[in-house]
Amino acid sequence: MPFHFKRLAIPEVILIEPKIFKDERGSFMETYKYSDFAPMGIKEHFVQDNYSKSLKVVLRGLHFQKNPNAQGKLIQCIKGKIFDVAVDIRKGSPTYRQWVSIELSEENNLILYVPAAFAHGFVVLSESADVIYKCTKEYSPEDDRGIVWNDPETNIHWPVKDPLLSEKDKNHPLLKDADNNFEYPSISPLIKGGSKGV
């Protein structure tokens, strides 16, 4: 098994630790394998890969695409370090408005799975950060939406007080005003059995 899986406080959000193989030449790791991810409930097919490069204190988010083009994402930081956040925006969910966070970095090689119907964002903690992410739907401008990063209703504890944002991200609405068509449950039920790995 080249991966360890851990469900976070919102159990639909999954932290993935790939196994790294090292020798005198360098290192190698798998970052995605359907046959290992599917038993954990990550059964979607990924159809678009994205790459972003961001400077220190840049905050990207909080982003989502509404139905019918809601995106699940696999996020990994391949250079630098980021504080990565997922917010449950499914109306009626027992964890609605709640968020989970994790530091992703080139040192820990961790991967975060953020399901569709969650908002996602990150802030850069290092001098710069390169982030790659796989998406279950292609980018759809007409369905592209967001919520403002400092919404008091979500009350995310960002480690940066004065982030650098795009004009678009500065002007996202509050969650209560967002164009959000997600209802709970809106993703596949969890497979029983909890975390997988050692």
Short mmCIF file of C-alpha atoms in Angstrom, two decimals:
data_model
loop_
_atom_site.label_atom_id
_atom_site.label_comp_id
_atom_site.label_asym_id
_atom_site.label_seq_id
_atom_site.Cartn_x
_atom_site.Cartn_y
_atom_site.Cartn_z
CA MET A 1 0.00 0.00 0.00
CA PRO A 2 1.77 3.18 -1.16
CA PHE A 3 -0.61 5.51 0.73
CA HIS A 4 -1.87 6.14 4.26
CA PHE A 5 -5.32 7.74 4.52
CA LYS A 6 -6.67 9.74 7.47
CA ARG A 7 -10.11 11.30 7.79
CA LEU A 8 -10.03 14.75 9.37
CA ALA A 9 -12.50 16.32 11.81
CA ILE A 10 -14.90 16.69 8.88
CA PRO A 11 -14.63 13.06 7.79
CA GLU A 12 -15.34 13.60 4.10
CA VAL A 13 -12.05 15.54 3.91
CA ILE A 14 -9.18 13.08 3.71
CA LEU A 15 -5.46 13.55 4.31
CA ILE A 16 -3.25 11.30 2.21
CA GLU A 17 0.37 10.45 2.96
CA PRO A 18 2.19 8.87 0.02
CA LYS A 19 4.99 6.40 0.61
CA ILE A 20 8.34 7.77 -0.55
CA PHE A 21 11.00 5.48 -1.97
CA LYS A 22 14.54 6.83 -1.60
CA ASP A 23 17.91 5.62 -2.80
CA GLU A 24 21.24 7.07 -3.92
CA ARG A 25 19.58 8.47 -7.07
CA GLY A 26 16.93 10.51 -5.27
CA SER A 27 13.32 9.65 -4.50
CA PHE A 28 10.06 8.46 -6.07
CA MET A 29 6.44 8.47 -4.94
CA GLU A 30 3.03 7.81 -6.38
CA THR A 31 0.61 10.70 -5.89
CA TYR A 32 -2.60 9.06 -7.10
CA LYS A 33 -3.77 5.53 -7.80
CA TYR A 34 -7.46 4.83 -8.41
CA SER A 35 -7.38 1.28 -7.00
CA ASP A 36 -6.09 2.60 -3.65
CA PHE A 37 -8.22 5.74 -3.50
CA ALA A 38 -11.56 4.14 -4.47
CA PRO A 39 -11.91 1.96 -1.32
CA MET A 40 -11.67 5.17 0.73
CA GLY A 41 -14.60 6.66 -1.18
CA ILE A 42 -12.53 8.75 -3.61
CA LYS A 43 -14.05 7.21 -6.72
CA GLU A 44 -14.34 10.23 -9.01
CA HIS A 45 -12.30 10.44 -12.16
CA PHE A 46 -10.03 13.47 -12.32
CA VAL A 47 -10.24 15.39 -15.59
CA GLN A 48 -8.10 18.51 -15.11
CA ASP A 49 -4.73 19.22 -13.47
CA ASN A 50 -3.80 22.75 -12.32
CA TYR A 51 -0.56 24.36 -11.18
CA SER A 52 -0.18 27.63 -9.28
CA LYS A 53 2.86 29.58 -8.13
CA SER A 54 2.24 32.10 -5.35
CA LEU A 55 4.35 34.45 -3.24
CA LYS A 56 4.43 34.72 0.56
CA VAL A 57 1.13 35.75 2.23
CA VAL A 58 -0.82 35.28 -1.00
CA LEU A 59 -4.24 33.88 -0.15
CA ARG A 60 -6.23 32.11 -2.86
CA GLY A 61 -9.85 31.38 -1.99
CA LEU A 62 -12.28 30.46 -0.86
CA HIS A 63 -13.34 28.87 -4.15
CA PHE A 64 -15.92 26.36 -5.35
CA GLN A 65 -17.91 25.53 -8.45
CA LYS A 66 -21.64 25.03 -8.04
CA ASN A 67 -23.62 22.10 -9.46
CA PRO A 68 -23.66 20.62 -12.04
CA ASN A 69 -19.91 21.30 -12.24
CA ALA A 70 -18.90 21.02 -8.58
CA GLN A 71 -15.24 20.06 -8.29
CA GLY A 72 -13.58 17.59 -5.99
CA LYS A 73 -9.86 18.30 -5.62
CA LEU A 74 -6.60 16.60 -4.68
CA ILE A 75 -4.14 19.26 -3.52
CA GLN A 76 -0.38 18.95 -2.99
CA CYS A 77 2.31 21.57 -2.32
CA ILE A 78 5.43 20.57 -4.25
CA LYS A 79 7.55 23.58 -3.26
CA GLY A 80 7.34 25.74 -0.14
CA LYS A 81 4.57 25.56 2.46
CA ILE A 82 0.88 26.48 2.56
CA PHE A 83 -1.92 26.55 5.13
CA ASP A 84 -4.73 24.73 3.31
CA VAL A 85 -8.42 24.99 4.26
CA ALA A 86 -11.64 23.17 3.35
CA VAL A 87 -15.06 24.51 4.41
CA ASP A 88 -18.28 22.48 4.44
CA ILE A 89 -20.88 24.56 2.56
CA ARG A 90 -23.56 21.86 2.22
CA LYS A 91 -26.82 23.27 3.56
CA GLY A 92 -28.24 20.94 6.20
CA SER A 93 -24.92 19.22 6.88
CA PRO A 94 -24.08 18.54 10.55
CA THR A 95 -20.73 20.23 9.85
CA TYR A 96 -22.11 23.14 7.78
CA ARG A 97 -19.88 26.25 8.08
CA GLN A 98 -17.17 24.23 9.82
CA TRP A 99 -13.64 24.05 8.43
CA VAL A 100 -10.53 21.93 8.65
CA SER A 101 -6.96 22.93 7.89
CA ILE A 102 -3.60 21.31 7.31
CA GLU A 103 -0.12 22.49 6.42
CA LEU A 104 1.01 21.07 3.10
CA SER A 105 4.68 21.38 2.16
CA GLU A 106 7.46 19.99 0.02
CA GLU A 107 8.87 18.46 3.22
CA ASN A 108 5.79 16.48 4.30
CA ASN A 109 4.53 15.60 0.77
CA LEU A 110 0.97 15.36 2.12
CA ILE A 111 -2.04 15.46 -0.21
CA LEU A 112 -5.48 16.79 0.76
CA TYR A 113 -8.71 15.50 -0.76
CA VAL A 114 -11.42 18.17 -0.75
CA PRO A 115 -14.79 16.82 -1.95
CA ALA A 116 -17.20 18.62 -4.21
CA ALA A 117 -19.59 20.88 -2.24
CA PHE A 118 -16.73 22.20 -0.11
CA ALA A 119 -15.04 25.59 -0.50
CA HIS A 120 -11.25 25.52 -0.68
CA GLY A 121 -8.46 28.02 -0.17
CA PHE A 122 -4.89 28.40 1.02
CA VAL A 123 -2.38 30.99 2.18
CA VAL A 124 1.35 30.80 1.49
CA LEU A 125 3.61 30.53 4.56
CA SER A 126 6.98 30.29 2.78
CA GLU A 127 8.72 32.79 0.48
CA SER A 128 6.81 31.19 -2.40
CA ALA A 129 4.83 28.02 -2.99
CA ASP A 130 4.07 25.81 -5.96
CA VAL A 131 0.77 23.94 -5.67
CA ILE A 132 -0.65 21.28 -7.96
CA TYR A 133 -4.20 19.98 -7.81
CA LYS A 134 -6.34 17.52 -9.66
CA CYS A 135 -10.01 18.32 -10.30
CA THR A 136 -13.01 16.08 -10.94
CA LYS A 137 -14.64 18.64 -13.27
CA GLU A 138 -13.13 21.03 -15.76
CA TYR A 139 -13.11 24.72 -14.99
CA SER A 140 -16.54 26.22 -15.68
CA PRO A 141 -16.57 30.05 -15.64
CA GLU A 142 -20.36 30.21 -15.39
CA ASP A 143 -20.31 28.03 -12.26
CA ASP A 144 -17.23 29.56 -10.61
CA ARG A 145 -18.14 30.92 -7.17
CA GLY A 146 -16.54 31.79 -3.84
CA ILE A 147 -16.99 33.00 -0.27
CA VAL A 148 -14.92 35.72 1.36
CA TRP A 149 -11.84 34.49 3.22
CA ASN A 150 -12.60 36.31 6.50
CA ASP A 151 -16.32 35.56 6.84
CA PRO A 152 -17.09 35.80 10.60
CA GLU A 153 -19.57 32.95 10.22
CA THR A 154 -16.84 30.50 9.24
CA ASN A 155 -14.25 32.21 11.48
CA ILE A 156 -11.23 30.53 9.92
CA HIS A 157 -8.09 30.97 12.01
CA TRP A 158 -5.77 32.05 9.23
CA PRO A 159 -2.11 32.33 10.31
CA VAL A 160 -1.72 35.52 8.23
CA LYS A 161 -3.53 38.72 9.27
CA ASP A 162 -3.06 40.82 6.15
CA PRO A 163 -2.93 38.50 3.13
CA LEU A 164 -2.43 39.48 -0.48
CA LEU A 165 -5.63 38.78 -2.44
CA SER A 166 -6.91 39.22 -5.96
CA GLU A 167 -9.71 41.74 -6.46
CA LYS A 168 -12.00 38.83 -7.22
CA ASP A 169 -11.22 37.10 -3.92
CA LYS A 170 -11.56 40.35 -1.96
CA ASN A 171 -15.11 40.74 -3.25
CA HIS A 172 -16.52 37.28 -2.69
CA PRO A 173 -19.79 37.30 -0.69
CA LEU A 174 -20.37 35.98 2.81
CA LEU A 175 -21.38 32.33 2.99
CA LYS A 176 -24.98 33.27 3.84
CA ASP A 177 -25.17 35.31 0.62
CA ALA A 178 -23.23 32.95 -1.64
CA ASP A 179 -24.72 31.42 -4.79
CA ASN A 180 -24.51 27.93 -3.35
CA ASN A 181 -26.79 25.11 -4.55
CA PHE A 182 -25.39 22.30 -2.37
CA GLU A 183 -27.71 20.34 -0.11
CA TYR A 184 -26.72 17.61 2.35
CA PRO A 185 -26.06 14.85 1.53
CA SER A 186 -24.57 15.82 -1.82
CA ILE A 187 -21.65 13.39 -2.03
CA SER A 188 -21.39 9.64 -1.76
CA PRO A 189 -21.82 8.14 1.73
CA LEU A 190 -18.58 7.37 3.50
CA ILE A 191 -17.28 3.84 3.35
CA LYS A 192 -17.29 2.43 6.86
CA GLY A 193 -14.04 1.51 8.49
CA GLY A 194 -12.41 4.85 9.24
CA SER A 195 -8.78 5.53 8.47
CA LYS A 196 -6.73 3.20 6.35
CA GLY A 197 -3.03 2.54 6.62
CA VAL A 198 -0.71 1.73 9.51
#
